[in-house]
Coordinates of C-alpha atoms in Angstrom, one line a residue:
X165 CA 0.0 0.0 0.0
X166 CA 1.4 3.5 -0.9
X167 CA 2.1 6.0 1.9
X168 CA -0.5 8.8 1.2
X169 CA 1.5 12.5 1.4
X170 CA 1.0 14.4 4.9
X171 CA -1.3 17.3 4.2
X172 CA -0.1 20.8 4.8
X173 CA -2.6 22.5 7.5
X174 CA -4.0 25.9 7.1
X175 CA -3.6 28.7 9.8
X176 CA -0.6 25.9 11.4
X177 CA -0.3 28.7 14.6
X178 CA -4.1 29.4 15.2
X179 CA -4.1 28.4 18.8
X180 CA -6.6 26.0 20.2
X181 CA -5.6 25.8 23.8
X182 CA -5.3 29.0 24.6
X183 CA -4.0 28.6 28.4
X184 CA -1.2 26.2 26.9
X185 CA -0.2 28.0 24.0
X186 CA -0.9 24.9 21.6
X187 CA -1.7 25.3 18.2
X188 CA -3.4 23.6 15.2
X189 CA 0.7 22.5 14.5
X190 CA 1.0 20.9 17.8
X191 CA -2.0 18.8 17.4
X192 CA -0.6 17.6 14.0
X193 CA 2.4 17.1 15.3
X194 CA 1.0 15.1 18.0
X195 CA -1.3 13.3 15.9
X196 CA 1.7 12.3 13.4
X197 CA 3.6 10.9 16.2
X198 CA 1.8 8.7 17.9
X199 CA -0.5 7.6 14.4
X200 CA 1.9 3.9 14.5
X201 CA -0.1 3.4 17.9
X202 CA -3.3 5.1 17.1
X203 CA -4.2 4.0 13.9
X204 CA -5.0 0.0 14.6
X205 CA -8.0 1.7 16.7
X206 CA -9.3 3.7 14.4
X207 CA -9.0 1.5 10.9
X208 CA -12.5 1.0 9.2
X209 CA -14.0 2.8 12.1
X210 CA -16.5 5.6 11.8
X211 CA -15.8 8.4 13.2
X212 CA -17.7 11.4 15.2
X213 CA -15.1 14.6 15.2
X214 CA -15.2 16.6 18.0
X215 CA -14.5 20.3 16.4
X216 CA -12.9 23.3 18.2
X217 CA -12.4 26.1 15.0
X218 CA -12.0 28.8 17.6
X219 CA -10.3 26.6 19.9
X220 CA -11.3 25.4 23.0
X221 CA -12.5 28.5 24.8
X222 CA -14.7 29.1 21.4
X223 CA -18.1 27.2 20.3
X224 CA -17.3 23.5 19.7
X225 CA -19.8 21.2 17.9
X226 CA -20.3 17.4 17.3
X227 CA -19.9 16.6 13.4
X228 CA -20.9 13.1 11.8
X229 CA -21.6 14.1 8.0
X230 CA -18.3 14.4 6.2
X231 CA -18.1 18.1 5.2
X232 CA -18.4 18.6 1.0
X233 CA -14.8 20.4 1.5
X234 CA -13.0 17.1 3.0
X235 CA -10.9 15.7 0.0
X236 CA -12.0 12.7 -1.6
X237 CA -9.1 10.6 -0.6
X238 CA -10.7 10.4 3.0
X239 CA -12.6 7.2 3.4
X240 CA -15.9 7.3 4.2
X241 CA -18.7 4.8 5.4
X242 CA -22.6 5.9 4.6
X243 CA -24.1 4.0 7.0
X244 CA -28.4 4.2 8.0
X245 CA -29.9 6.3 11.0
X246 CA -33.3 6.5 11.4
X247 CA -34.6 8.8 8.7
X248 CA -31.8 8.0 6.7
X249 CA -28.3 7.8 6.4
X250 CA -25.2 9.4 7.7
X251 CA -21.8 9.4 5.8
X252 CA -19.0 8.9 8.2
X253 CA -15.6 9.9 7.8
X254 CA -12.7 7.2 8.7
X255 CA -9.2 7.9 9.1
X256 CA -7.3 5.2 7.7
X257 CA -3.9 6.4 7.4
X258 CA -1.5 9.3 9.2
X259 CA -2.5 11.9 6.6
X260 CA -6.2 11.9 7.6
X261 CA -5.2 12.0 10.9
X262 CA -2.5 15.4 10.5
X263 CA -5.5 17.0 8.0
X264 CA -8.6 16.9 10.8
X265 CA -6.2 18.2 12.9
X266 CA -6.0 20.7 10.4
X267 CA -10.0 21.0 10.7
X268 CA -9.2 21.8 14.1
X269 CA -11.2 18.0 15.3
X270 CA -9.3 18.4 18.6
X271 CA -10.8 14.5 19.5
X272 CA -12.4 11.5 17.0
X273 CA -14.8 9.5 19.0
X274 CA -15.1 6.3 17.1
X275 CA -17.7 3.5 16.5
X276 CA -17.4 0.4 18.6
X277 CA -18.2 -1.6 15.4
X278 CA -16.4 -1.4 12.5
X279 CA -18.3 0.2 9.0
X280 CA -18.4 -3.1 7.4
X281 CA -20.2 -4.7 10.2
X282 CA -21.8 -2.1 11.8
X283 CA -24.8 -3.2 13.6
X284 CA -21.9 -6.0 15.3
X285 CA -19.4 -4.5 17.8
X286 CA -15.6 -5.6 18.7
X287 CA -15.4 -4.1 21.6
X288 CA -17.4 -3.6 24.7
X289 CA -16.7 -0.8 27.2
X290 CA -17.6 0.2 30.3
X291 CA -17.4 3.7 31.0
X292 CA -16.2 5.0 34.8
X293 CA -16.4 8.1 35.8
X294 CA -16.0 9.3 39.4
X295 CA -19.0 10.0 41.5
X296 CA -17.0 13.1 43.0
X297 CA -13.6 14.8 43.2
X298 CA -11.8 11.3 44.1
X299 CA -10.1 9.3 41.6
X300 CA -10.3 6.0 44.0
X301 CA -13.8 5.1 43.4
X302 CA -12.7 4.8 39.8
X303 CA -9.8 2.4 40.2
X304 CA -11.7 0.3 42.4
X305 CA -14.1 -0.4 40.0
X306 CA -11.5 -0.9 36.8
X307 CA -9.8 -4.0 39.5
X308 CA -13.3 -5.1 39.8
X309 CA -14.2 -5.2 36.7
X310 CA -11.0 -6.7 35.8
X311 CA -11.2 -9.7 38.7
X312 CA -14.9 -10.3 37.2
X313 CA -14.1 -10.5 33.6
X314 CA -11.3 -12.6 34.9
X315 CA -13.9 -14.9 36.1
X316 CA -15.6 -15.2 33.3
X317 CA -12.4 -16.0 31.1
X318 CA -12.7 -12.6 29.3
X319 CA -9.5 -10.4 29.3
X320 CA -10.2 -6.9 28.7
X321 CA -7.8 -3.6 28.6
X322 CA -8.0 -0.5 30.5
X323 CA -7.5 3.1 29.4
X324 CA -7.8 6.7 31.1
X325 CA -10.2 8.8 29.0
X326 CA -8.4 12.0 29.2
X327 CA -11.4 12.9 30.2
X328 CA -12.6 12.3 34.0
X329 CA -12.3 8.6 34.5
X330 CA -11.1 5.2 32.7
X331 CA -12.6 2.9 30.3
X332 CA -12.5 -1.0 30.5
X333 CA -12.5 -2.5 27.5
X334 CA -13.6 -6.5 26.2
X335 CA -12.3 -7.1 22.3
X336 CA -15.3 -8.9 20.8
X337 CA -15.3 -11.7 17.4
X338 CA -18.5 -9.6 16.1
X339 CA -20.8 -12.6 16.7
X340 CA -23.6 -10.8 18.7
X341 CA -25.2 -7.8 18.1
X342 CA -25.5 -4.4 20.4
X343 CA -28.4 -5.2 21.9
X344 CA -27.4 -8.8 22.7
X345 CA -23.8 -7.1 24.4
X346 CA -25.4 -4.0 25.9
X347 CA -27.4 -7.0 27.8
X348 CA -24.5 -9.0 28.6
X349 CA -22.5 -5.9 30.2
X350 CA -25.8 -4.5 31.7
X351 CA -25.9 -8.0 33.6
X352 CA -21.8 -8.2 34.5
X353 CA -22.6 -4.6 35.8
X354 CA -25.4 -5.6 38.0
X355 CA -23.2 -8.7 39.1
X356 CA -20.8 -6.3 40.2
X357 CA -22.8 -3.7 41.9
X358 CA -24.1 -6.8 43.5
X359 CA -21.4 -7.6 44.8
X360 CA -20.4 -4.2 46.1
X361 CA -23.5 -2.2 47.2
X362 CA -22.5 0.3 49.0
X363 CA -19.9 1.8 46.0
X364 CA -20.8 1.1 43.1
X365 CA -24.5 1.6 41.0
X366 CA -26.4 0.5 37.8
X367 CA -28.4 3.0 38.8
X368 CA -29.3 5.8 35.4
X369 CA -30.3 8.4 37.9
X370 CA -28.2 10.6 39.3
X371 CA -30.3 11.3 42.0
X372 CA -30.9 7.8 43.2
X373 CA -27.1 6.8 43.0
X374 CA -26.3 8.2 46.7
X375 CA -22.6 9.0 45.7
X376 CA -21.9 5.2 44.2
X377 CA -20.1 5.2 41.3
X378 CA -22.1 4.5 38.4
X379 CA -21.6 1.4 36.3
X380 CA -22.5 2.9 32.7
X381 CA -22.7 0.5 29.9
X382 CA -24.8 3.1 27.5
X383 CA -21.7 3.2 25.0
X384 CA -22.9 0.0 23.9
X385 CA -25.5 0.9 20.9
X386 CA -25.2 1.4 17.5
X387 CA -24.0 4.7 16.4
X388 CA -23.1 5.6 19.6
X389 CA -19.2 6.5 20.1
X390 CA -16.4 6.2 22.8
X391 CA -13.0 8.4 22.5
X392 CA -10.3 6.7 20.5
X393 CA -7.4 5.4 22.5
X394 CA -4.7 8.3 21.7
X395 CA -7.0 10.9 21.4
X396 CA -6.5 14.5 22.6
X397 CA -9.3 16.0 24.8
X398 CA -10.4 19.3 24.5
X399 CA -9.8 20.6 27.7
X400 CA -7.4 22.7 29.6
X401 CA -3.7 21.1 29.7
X402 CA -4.5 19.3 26.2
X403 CA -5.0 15.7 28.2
X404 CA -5.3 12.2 26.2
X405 CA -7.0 8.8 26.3
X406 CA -4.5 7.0 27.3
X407 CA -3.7 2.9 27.1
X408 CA -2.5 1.5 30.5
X409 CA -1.2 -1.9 31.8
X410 CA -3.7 -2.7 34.6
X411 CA -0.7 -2.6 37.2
X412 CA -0.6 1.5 36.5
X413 CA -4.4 1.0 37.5
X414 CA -3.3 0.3 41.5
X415 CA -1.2 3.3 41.2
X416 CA -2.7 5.7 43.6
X417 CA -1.5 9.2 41.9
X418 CA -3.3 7.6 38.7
X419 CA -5.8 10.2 37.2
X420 CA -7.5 10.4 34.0
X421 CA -5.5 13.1 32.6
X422 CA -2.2 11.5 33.4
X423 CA -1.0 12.1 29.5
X424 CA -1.0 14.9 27.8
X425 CA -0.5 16.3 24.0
X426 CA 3.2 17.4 25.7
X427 CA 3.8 13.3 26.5
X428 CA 3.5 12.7 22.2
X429 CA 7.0 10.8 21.9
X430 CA 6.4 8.9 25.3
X431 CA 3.1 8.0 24.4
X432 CA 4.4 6.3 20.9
X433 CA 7.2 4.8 22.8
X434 CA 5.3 3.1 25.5
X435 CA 2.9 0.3 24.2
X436 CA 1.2 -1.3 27.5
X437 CA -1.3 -2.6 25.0
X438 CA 1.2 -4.7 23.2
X439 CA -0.1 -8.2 22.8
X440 CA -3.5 -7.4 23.0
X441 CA -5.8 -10.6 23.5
X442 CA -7.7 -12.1 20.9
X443 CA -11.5 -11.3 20.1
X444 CA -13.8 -13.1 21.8
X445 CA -17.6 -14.9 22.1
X446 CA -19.8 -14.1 25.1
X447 CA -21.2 -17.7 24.6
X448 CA -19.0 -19.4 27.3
X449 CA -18.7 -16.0 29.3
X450 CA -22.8 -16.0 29.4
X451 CA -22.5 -19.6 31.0
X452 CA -20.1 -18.6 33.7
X453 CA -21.6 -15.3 34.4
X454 CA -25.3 -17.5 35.1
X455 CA -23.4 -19.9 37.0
X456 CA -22.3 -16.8 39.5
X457 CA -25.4 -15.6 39.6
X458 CA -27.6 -18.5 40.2

């Protein structure tokens, strides 16, 4: 396959974190060196841009629709919504990544299913956020999440969100479809709230969660999106969704906004995700996870 020229950007020192100093060039730059790492996430996936043109301290919007200006060498995916279709964007190589940087798409929130099967996810995730101010809550529930996909012979990965908390992630063989995983991870979430009443919650509303950490499995529908491992968040400090090891999980100065854009060269150096385990079926996880619960 041919390597596909990097783009130049427009306006390269329009700023978009304006407390940092960082500019449309910086994000590229970022963007183009950690692409080696980023890229096996993000392959055949569609793609929701999160879109800063003013930068961060300016009006941001959500975009789906590729824009009529993109080039045409940008993959794209038209997939159906409800009274229609959307046309995704995917970024396929390093030079679609370094030009939506150029478009000032700060983060790409991707599909958990890939565009050729999209109604079928590989991945699962459950999303973690803190209840309050303290990071513990968070990493208590990533190790018990972990122990409990353990149990049911699933391995799963763990990544900050750049965000406020950390994502655990399940790689999946495509065999089910959302609704049939949203019910499997609603019922290892319930297993685990079980287990631990008093801190964590399957519980939708806020109001009735009493400060438990919520278990949220809502990521897992079609056409919904999660942040792409990598990805820079637009917020203050430029932090990013970052891949752990799950031992940098019982670290107790871990927070989600560990990484940052500055971190670029450790961040492709560093590969905690390096043999990452094989998809699997939820067939003899299912049968496990009854057997616990029965």
């Amino acid at each position: 396959m041919t390597m596909r020229k990097i783009p130049e950007i427009s306006r390269p020192d329009k700023v978009l974190f304006p407390d940092d100093g960082l500019t449309k060039a910086d994000l590229a730059g970022y963007y183009r060196t950690v692409a080696r790492r980023m890229l096996p996430h993000l392959r055949g996936r569609p793609l929701m841009l999160e879109r800063f043109p003013d930068g961060i301290g300016g009006h941001g919007f959500m975009q789906k629709d590729v824009p009529d200006h993109f080039p045409d060498w940008i993959h794209r995916a038209e997939l159906p919504k409800e009274d229609g279709t959307v046309t995704y964007p995917i970024a396929d190589d390093t030079a679609t990544l370094v030009y939506l940087a150029g478009q000032a798409s700060i983060t790409p929130h991707r599909f958990l299913s890939r565009a050729d099967r999209p109604h079928h996810p590989d991945r699962l995730v459950f999303d973690l956020d803190p209840p309050g101010d303290d990071f513990a809550p968070v990493r208590e529930a990533a190790l018990g999440l972990h122990g409990l996909l353990d149990e049911l012979e699933l391995p799963s990965l763990v990544m900050t969100t750049g965000s406020r908390g950390l994502h655990v992630v399940v790689a999946l063989d495509r065999r089910d479809d959302f609704d049939a995983v949203r019910e499997f991870a609603r019922a290892v979430a319930d297993t685990l709230a079980t287990r631990n009443p008093d801190r964590f919650t399957t519980e939708a509303r806020k109001k009735a969660r009493g400060g438990r950490l919520y278990l949220d499995i809502q990521r897992n529908a079609y056409a919904q999106t999660a942040v792409t491992p990598y990805a820079v968040r637009a917020r203050p400090g430029a932090p990013v969704a970052a891949p752990l090891a799950w031992e940098d999980v019982d670290d107790p100065a871990l927070g989600a906004r560990r990484w940052t854009l500055r971190d670029a060269d450790a961040l492709a150096d560093r590969d905690p995700w390096h043999n990452p385990p094989r998809p699997r079926s939820l067939g003899r996880a299912r049968t496990l996870l009854d057997a616990l619960t029965t």
